[in-house]
Tab-separated table of C-alpha atoms and ligand atoms in Angstrom:
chain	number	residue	atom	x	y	z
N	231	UNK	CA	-139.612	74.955	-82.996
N	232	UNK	CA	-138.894	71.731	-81.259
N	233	UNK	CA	-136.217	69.322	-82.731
N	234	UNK	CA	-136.754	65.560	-83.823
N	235	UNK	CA	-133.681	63.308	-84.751
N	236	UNK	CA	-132.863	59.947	-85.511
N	237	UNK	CA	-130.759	57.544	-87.794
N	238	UNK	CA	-130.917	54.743	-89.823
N	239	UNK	CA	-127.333	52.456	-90.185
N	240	UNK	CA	-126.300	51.838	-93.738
N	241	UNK	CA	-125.267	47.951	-93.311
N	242	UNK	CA	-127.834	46.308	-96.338
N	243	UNK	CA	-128.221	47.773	-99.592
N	244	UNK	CA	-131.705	48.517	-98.843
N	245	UNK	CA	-133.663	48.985	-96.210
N	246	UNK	CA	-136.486	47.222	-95.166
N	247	UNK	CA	-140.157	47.318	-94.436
N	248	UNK	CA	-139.637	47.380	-90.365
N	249	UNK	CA	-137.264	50.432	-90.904
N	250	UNK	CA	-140.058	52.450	-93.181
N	251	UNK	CA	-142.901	51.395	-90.859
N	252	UNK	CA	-141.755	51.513	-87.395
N	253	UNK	CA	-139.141	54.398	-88.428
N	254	UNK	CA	-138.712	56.365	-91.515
N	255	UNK	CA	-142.958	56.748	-92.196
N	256	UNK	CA	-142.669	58.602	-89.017
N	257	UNK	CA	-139.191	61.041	-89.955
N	258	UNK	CA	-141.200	61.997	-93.200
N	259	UNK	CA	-144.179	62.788	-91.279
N	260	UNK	CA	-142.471	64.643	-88.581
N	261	UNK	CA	-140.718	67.094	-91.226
N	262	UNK	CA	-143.606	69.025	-91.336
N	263	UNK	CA	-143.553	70.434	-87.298
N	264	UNK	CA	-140.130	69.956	-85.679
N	265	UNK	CA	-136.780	70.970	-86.927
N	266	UNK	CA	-135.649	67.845	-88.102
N	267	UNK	CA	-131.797	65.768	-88.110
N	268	UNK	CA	-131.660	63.134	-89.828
N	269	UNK	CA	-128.298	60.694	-89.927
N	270	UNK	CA	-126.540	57.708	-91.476
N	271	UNK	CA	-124.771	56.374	-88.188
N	272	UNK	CA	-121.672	55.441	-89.872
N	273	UNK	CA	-119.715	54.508	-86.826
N	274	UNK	CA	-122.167	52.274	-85.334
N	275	UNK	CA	-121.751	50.167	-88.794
N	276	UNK	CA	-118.354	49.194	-88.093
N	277	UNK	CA	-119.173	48.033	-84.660
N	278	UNK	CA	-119.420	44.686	-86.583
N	279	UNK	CA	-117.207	43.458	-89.513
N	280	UNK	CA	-118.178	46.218	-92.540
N	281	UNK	CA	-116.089	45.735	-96.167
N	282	UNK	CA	-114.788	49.416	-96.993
N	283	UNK	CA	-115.970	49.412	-100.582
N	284	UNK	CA	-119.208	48.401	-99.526
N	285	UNK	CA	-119.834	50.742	-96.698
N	286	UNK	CA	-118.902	54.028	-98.496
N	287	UNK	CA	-121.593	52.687	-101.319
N	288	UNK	CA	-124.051	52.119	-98.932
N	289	UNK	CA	-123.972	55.396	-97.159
N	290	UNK	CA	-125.340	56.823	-101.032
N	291	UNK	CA	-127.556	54.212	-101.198
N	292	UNK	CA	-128.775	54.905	-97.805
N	293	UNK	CA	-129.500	58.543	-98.616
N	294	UNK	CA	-130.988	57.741	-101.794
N	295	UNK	CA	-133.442	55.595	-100.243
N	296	UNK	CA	-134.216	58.182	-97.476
N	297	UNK	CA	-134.795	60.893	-100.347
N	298	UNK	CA	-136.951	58.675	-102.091
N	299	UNK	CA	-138.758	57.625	-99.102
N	300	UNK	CA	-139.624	61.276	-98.642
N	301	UNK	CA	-136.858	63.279	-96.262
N	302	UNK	CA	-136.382	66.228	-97.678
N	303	UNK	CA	-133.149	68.117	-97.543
N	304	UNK	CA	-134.756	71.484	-97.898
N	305	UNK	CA	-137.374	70.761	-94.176
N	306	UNK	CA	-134.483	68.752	-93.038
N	307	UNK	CA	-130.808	68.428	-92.310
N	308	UNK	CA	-129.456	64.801	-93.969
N	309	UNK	CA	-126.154	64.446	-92.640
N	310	UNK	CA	-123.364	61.124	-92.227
N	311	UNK	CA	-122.451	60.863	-88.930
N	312	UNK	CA	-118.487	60.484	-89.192
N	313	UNK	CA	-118.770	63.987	-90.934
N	314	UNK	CA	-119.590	65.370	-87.771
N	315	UNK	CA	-116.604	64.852	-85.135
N	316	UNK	CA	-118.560	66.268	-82.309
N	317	UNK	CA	-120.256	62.432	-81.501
N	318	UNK	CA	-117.498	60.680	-81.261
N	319	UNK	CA	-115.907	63.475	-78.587
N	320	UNK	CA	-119.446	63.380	-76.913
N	321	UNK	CA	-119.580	59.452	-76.420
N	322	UNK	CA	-116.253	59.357	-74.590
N	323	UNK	CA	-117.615	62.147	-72.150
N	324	UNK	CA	-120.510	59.966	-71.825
N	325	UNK	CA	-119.287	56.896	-71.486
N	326	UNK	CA	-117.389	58.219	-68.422
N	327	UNK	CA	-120.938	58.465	-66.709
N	328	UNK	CA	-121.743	54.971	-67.998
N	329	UNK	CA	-121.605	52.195	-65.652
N	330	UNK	CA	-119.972	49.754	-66.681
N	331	UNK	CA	-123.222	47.374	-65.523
N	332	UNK	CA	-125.634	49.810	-67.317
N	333	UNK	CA	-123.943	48.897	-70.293
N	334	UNK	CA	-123.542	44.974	-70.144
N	335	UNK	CA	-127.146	45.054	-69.699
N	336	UNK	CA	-128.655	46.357	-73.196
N	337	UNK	CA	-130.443	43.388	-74.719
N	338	UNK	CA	-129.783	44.558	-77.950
N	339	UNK	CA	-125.505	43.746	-76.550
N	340	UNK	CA	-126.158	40.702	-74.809
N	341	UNK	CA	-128.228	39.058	-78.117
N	342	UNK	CA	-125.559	40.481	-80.773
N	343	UNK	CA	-122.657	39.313	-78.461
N	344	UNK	CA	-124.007	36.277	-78.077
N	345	UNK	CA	-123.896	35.491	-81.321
N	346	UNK	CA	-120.438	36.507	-81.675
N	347	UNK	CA	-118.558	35.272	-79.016
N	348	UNK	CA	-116.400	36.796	-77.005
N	349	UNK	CA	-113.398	37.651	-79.361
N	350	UNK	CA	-115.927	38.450	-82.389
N	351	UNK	CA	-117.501	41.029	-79.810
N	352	UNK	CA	-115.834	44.656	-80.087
N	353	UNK	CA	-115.745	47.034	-77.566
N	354	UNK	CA	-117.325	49.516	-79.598
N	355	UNK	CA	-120.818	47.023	-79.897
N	356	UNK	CA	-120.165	47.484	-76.607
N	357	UNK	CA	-120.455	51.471	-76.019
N	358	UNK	CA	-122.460	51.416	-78.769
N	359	UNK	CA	-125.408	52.710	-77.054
N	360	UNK	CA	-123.408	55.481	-75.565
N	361	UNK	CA	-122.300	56.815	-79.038
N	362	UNK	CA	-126.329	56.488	-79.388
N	363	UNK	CA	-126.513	58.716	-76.637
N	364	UNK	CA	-124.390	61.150	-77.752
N	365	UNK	CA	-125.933	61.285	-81.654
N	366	UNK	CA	-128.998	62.104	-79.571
N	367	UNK	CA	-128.125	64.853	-77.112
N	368	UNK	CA	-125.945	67.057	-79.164
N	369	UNK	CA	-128.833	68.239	-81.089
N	370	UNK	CA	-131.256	68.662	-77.718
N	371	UNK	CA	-134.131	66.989	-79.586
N	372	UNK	CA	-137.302	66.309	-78.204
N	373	UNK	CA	-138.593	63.318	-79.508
N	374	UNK	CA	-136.573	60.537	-81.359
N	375	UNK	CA	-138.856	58.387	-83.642
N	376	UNK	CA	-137.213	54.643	-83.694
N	377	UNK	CA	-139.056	51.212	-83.557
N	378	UNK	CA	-139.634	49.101	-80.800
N	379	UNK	CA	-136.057	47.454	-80.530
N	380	UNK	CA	-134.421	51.001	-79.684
N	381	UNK	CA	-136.534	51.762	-76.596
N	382	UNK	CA	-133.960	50.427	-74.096
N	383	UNK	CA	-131.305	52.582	-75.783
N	384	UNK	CA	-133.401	55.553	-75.375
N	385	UNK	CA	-133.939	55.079	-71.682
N	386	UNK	CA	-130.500	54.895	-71.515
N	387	UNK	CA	-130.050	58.802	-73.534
N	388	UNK	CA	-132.792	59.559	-71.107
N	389	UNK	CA	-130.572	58.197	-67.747
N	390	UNK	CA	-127.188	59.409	-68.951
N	391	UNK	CA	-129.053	63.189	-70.044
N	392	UNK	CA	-130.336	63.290	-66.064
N	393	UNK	CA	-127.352	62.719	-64.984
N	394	UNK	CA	-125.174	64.265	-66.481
N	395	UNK	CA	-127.235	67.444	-66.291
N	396	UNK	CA	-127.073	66.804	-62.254
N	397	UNK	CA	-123.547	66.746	-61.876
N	398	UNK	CA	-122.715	68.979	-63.998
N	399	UNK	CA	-124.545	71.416	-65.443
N	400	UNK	CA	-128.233	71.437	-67.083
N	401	UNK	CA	-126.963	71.155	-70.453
N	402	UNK	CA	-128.758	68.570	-72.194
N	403	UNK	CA	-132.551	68.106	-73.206
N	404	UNK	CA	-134.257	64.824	-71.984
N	405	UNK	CA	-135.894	63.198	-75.033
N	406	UNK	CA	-138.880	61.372	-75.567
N	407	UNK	CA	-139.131	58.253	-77.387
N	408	UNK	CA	-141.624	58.599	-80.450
N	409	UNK	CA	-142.222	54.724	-81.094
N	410	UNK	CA	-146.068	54.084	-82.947
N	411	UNK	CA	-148.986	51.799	-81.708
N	412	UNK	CA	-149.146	49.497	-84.444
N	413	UNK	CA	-145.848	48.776	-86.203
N	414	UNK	CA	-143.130	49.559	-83.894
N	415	UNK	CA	-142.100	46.094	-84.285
N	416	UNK	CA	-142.925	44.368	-87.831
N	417	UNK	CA	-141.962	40.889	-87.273
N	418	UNK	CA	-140.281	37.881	-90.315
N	419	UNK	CA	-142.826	36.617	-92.271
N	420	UNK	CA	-141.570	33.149	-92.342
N	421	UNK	CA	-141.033	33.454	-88.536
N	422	UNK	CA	-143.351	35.981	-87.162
N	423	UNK	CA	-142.192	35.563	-83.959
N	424	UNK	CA	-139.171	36.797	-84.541
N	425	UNK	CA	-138.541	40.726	-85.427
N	426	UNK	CA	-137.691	41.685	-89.216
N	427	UNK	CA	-134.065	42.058	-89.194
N	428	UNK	CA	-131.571	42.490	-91.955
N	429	UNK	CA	-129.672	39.597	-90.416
N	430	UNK	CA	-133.169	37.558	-90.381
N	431	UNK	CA	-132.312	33.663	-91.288
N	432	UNK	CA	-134.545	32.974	-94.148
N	433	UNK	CA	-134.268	35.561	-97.061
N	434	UNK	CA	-138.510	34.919	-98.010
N	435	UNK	CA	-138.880	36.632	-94.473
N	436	UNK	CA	-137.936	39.915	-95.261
N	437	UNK	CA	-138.955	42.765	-97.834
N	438	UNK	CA	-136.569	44.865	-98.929
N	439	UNK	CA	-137.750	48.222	-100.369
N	440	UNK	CA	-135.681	48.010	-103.611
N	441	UNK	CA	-136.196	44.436	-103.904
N	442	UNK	CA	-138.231	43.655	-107.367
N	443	UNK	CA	-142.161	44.609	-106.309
N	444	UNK	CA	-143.384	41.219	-107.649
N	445	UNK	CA	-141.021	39.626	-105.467
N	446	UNK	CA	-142.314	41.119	-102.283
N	447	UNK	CA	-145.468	40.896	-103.014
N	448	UNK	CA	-145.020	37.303	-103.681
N	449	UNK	CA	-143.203	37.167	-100.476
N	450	UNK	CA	-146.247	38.781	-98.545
N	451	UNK	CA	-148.767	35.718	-100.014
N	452	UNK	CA	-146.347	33.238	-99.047
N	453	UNK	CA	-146.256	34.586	-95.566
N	454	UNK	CA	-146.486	31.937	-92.326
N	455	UNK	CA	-150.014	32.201	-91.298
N	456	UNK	CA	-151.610	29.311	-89.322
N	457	UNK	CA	-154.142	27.078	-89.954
N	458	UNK	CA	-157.418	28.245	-87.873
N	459	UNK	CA	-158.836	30.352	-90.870
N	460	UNK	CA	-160.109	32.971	-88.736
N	461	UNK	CA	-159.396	36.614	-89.247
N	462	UNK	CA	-158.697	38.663	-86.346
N	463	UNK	CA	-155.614	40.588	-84.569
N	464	UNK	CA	-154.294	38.073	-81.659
N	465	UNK	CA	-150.325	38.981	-81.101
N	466	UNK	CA	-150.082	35.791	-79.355
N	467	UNK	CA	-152.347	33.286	-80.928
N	468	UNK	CA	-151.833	34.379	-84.673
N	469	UNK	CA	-148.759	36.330	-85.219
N	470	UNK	CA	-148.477	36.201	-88.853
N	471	UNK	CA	-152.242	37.197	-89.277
N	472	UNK	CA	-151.417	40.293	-86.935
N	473	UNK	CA	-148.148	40.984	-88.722
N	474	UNK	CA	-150.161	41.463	-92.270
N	475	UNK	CA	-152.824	43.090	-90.855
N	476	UNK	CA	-150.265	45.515	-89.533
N	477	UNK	CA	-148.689	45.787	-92.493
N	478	UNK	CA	-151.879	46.235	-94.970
N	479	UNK	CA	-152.930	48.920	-92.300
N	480	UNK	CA	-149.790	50.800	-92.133
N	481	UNK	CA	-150.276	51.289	-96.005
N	482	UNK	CA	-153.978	52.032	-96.328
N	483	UNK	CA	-154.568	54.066	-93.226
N	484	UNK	CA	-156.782	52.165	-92.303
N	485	UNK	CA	-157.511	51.211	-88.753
N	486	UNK	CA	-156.629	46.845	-87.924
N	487	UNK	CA	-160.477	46.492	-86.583
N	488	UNK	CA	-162.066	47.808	-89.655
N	489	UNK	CA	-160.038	45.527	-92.083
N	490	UNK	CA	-160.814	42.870	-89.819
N	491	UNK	CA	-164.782	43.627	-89.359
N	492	UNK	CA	-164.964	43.558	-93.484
N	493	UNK	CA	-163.264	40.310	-93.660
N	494	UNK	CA	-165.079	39.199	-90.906
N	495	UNK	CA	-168.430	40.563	-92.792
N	496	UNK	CA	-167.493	38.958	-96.317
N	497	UNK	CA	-166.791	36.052	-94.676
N	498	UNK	CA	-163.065	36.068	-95.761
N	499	UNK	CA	-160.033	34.179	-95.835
N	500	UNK	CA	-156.377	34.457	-95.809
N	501	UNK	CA	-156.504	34.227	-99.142
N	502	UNK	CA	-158.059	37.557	-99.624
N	503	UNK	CA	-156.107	39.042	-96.458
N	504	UNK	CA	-152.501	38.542	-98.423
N	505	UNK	CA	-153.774	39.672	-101.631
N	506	UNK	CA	-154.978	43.041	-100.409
N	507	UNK	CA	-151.894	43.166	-97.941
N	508	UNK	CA	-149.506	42.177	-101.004
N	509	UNK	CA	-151.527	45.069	-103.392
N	510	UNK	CA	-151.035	47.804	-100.725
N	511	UNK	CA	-147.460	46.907	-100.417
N	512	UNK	CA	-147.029	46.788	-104.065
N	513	UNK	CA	-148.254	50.166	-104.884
N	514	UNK	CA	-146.272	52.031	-102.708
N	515	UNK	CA	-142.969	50.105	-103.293
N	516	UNK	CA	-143.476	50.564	-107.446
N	517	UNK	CA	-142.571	54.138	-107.484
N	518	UNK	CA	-139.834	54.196	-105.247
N	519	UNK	CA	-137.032	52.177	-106.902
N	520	UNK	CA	-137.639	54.993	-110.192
N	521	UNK	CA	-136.697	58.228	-107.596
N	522	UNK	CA	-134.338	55.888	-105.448
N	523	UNK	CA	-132.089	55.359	-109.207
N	524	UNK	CA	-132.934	58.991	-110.407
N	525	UNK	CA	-130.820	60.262	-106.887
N	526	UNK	CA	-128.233	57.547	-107.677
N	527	UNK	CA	-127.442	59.029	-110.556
N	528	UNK	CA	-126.378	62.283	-109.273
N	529	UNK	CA	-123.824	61.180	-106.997
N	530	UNK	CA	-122.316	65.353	-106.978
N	531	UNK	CA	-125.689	66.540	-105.495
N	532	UNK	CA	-126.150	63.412	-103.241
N	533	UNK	CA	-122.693	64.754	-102.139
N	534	UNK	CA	-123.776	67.949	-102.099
N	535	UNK	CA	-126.888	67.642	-99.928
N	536	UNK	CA	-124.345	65.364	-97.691
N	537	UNK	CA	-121.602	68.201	-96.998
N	538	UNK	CA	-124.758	70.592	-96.501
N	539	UNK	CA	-126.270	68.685	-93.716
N	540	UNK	CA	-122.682	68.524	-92.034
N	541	UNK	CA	-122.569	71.774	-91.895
N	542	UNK	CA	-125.617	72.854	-90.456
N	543	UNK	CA	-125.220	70.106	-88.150
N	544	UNK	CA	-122.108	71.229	-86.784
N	545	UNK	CA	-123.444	74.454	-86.251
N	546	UNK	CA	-125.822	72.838	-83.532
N	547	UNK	CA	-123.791	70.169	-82.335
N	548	UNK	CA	-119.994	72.158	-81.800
N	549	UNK	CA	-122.003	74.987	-79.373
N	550	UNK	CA	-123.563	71.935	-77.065
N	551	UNK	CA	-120.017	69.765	-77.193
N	552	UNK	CA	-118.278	73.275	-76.020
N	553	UNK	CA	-120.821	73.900	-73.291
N	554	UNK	CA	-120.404	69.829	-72.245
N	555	UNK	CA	-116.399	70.283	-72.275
N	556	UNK	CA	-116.895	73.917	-70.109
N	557	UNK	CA	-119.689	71.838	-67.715
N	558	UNK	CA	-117.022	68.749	-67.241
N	559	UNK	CA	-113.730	71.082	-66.763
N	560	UNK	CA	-111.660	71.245	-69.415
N	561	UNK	CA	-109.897	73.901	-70.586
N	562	UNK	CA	-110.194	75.326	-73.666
N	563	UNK	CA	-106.995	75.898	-76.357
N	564	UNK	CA	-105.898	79.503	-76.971
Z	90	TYM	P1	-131.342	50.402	-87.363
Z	90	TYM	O1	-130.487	50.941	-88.437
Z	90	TYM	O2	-131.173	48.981	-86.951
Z	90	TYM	O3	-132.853	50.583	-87.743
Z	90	TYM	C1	-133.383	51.828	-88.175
Z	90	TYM	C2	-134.767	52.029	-87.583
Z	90	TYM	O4	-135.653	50.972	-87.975
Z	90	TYM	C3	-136.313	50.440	-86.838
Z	90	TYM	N1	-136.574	49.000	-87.076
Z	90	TYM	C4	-137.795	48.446	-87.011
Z	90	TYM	N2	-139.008	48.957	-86.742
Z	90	TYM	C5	-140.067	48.114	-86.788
Z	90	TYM	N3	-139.954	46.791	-87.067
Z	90	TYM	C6	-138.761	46.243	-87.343
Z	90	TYM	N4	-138.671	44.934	-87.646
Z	90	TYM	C7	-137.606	47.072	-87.323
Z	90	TYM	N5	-136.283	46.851	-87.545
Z	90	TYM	C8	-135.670	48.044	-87.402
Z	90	TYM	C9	-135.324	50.655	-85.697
Z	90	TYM	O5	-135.985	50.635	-84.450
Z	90	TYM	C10	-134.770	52.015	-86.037
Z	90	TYM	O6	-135.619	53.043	-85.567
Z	90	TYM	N6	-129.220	52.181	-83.201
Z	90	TYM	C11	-130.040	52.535	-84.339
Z	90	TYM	C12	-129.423	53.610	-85.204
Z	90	TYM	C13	-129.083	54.850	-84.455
Z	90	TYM	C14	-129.998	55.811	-83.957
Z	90	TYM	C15	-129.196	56.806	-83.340
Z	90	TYM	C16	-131.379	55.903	-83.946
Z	90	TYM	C17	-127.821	55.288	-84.174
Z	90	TYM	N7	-127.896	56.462	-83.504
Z	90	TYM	C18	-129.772	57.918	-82.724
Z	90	TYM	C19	-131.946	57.022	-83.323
Z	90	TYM	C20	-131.149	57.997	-82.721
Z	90	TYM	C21	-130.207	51.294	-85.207
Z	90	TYM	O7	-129.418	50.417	-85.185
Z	90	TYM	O8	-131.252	51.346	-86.069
């Protein structure tokens, strides 16, 4: 079977509706037909400021949520990524096929440093797209499901996988993106021009999963729309109409033009729109804080499930790192 992998950081408490719809709908989904890794990119958190106490919670909560949401430990392996040494030995490999250039152009950098400044900037936000890399081709996948905002970062995988495998040795498997049609990119709903983002400036423009249903339900009516009254998908024109119709057909299934033909048909406004968007949302977030406190409670077999992914995780990733160090020229330790 062919392999699928990707990760989810664990720098909120929850996570929100951009990572379940442009990512983590997709993992669950994918369980069924690949071999599947799944990871809590640990390192990449403290590539900005992290508290200690805080982190090591949210890497439970993180896998709580994921377990909740659906990934399941026995279809696939859940792992942390600083329980699995071989990354970080594969990003400094990597990064010594990185251009330096290559690197100081990732949008995702220049916007994050930019904020910063240049002493707030670390060198590992940095290479962080390299340790990307290297979470990616250890485990030869062939498709990585991510939203919208990761694309550059896999063409990078996808450049540094080529190369390497030219000047060295064919060692690594060239992945494919997996990034959906509609809601690669759910955008703030007090802003939605802007992408939801944990760091997003207004609190009322993001729902969190664990958040209090009523609340983000309320947050969906209250949503930015604009004032034409008119009911159709227009990325440009109306982004906040788009973003809910993405969002109400991400829940139901059901295709954007056939909400938007039985609106049009009943002659509906946004009133109607939110409600139906804010119900669809509602019912699927009700259930999930129950499991996401029932795997809380268990911290051993959260543990256990943890230290069971490592392993099987190593298991693929210490082969490839061998094969890389062998393909580069080291020598290995009697
Ligand atoms: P992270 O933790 O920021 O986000 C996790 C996933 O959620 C997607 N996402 C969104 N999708 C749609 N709309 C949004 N508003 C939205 N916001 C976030 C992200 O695209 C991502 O798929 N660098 C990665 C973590 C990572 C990783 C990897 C991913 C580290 N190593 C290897 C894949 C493979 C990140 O910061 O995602």
């Amino acid at each position: 079977r062919q392999r699928v992998l990707s990760g989810i950081q664990p720098t909120a408490d929850s996570y929100h509706l951009g990572n379940y719809l442009g990512a983590v709908r997709q993992w669950v989904d994918l369980q069924d037909d690949y071999d599947a890794y799944y990871f809590i990119p640990d390192l990449h958190a403290i590539t900005v400021r992290q508290d200690p106490k805080e982190l090591r919670e949210r890497v439970f909560r993180g896998c709580a949520q994921l377990l909740a949401l659906g990934v399941d430990p026995a279809r696939s392996v859940l792992f942390v990524q600083s329980h699995v040494p071989e990354h970080a030995e594969l990003a400094w490999v990597l990064g010594c096929i990185t251009g330096y250039g290559e690197a100081a152009r990732m949008t995702q950098f220049k916007d994050k440093s930019s904020k910063q400044g240049t002493d707030g900037t670390t060198v590992g936000l940095f290479t962080y797209p390299v340790l990307m890399a290297a979470d990616i081709l250890l485990y030869r996948p062939h498709l990585v499901p991510v939203g919208e905002d990761q694309r550059q970062h896999l063409e990078l995988t996808r450049d540094l996988a080529m190369r390497f495998n030219s000047r060295y040795k064919k060692t690594f498997v060239v992945p494919e993106g997996k990034i959906l049609e509609g809601s690669a990119k759910i955008y703030d709903l007090q802003d939605p021009t802007a992408k939801m983002s944990k760091s997003g400036e207004n609190p009322k423009g993001i729902v969190n999963l664990l958040d209090d249903p009523k609340v983000s339900a309320k947050r969906i009516r209250s949503a930015v729309t604009d004032s034409d009254g008119d009911i159709r998908f227009d990325r440009e024109m109306k982004p906040g109409v788009s973003n809910l119709l993405t969002i109400q057909s991400a829940f139901t299934g059901r295709p954007v033009a056939d909400i938007v033909a039985d609106y049009q048909a009943a002659g509906a406004g946004y009133g109607a729109l939110k409600t139906d968007t804010a119900d669809a949302l509602e019912a699927f977030v009700t259930p999930l804080r129950g499991r996401f406190d029932e795997y809380m409670s268990d911290r051993a077999e959260l543990e256990r499930i943890l230290a069971d992914g490592a392993d099987r995780a190593r298991s693929v990733a210490g082969p490839v790192l061998s094969q890389v160090y062998q393909a580069v020229g080291f020598t290995a330790p009697r």
